[in-house]
């Protein structure tokens, strides 16, 4: 299992055990993490699964596709380290990853 830490905008942290091969969004939904709406179920059309990746992790992730980068621009409250959690696949290399959920995806 891969440990992932989710923080909310108030700084509250929750550590989950994610399964390699599952998306970060799917892992968050399975663990009941608030703030990940994921209305499209991972089809990359809703942008309600945005997370802010901790800066020291951002450069270590595989880069966003052109489509994901474009969708991120349509999220509410985008930041330089914004990613769509449905496009991040959990791998053993992500053990200890830290992300923050936005104040509101709507
Ligand atoms: S779940 Fe809709 S874009 Fe990620």
Coordinates of C-alpha atoms in Angstrom, one line a residue, residues 10-49:
X10 CA -7.8 24.5 7.0
X11 CA -4.7 22.3 7.4
X12 CA -6.4 19.2 8.7
X13 CA -4.5 16.1 7.5
X14 CA -5.7 12.6 6.8
X15 CA -3.4 9.8 5.8
X16 CA -4.8 7.1 3.6
X17 CA -3.5 3.8 2.3
X18 CA -3.8 3.8 -1.5
X19 CA -3.5 0.9 -3.8
X20 CA -0.9 1.1 -6.6
X21 CA -2.6 1.1 -10.0
X22 CA -5.6 3.1 -8.8
X23 CA -5.9 6.8 -9.5
X24 CA -5.4 9.3 -6.7
X25 CA -9.0 10.4 -7.2
X26 CA -10.3 6.9 -6.9
X27 CA -8.2 6.4 -3.8
X28 CA -9.5 9.6 -2.2
X29 CA -13.1 8.7 -3.0
X30 CA -12.7 5.2 -1.6
X31 CA -11.2 6.7 1.6
X32 CA -14.0 9.3 1.9
X33 CA -11.8 12.3 1.5
X34 CA -13.9 15.5 1.4
X35 CA -13.2 18.0 -1.3
X36 CA -12.8 15.6 -4.2
X37 CA -16.1 15.8 -6.1
X38 CA -14.9 14.0 -9.3
X39 CA -18.3 14.5 -10.9
X40 CA -17.2 12.9 -14.2
X41 CA -15.7 9.8 -12.6
X42 CA -12.3 10.4 -14.1
X43 CA -13.2 11.3 -17.7
X44 CA -11.3 14.5 -17.4
X45 CA -14.2 16.8 -18.2
X46 CA -15.3 18.2 -14.8
X47 CA -12.1 19.4 -13.2
X48 CA -13.7 18.9 -9.7
X49 CA -11.0 16.5 -8.6

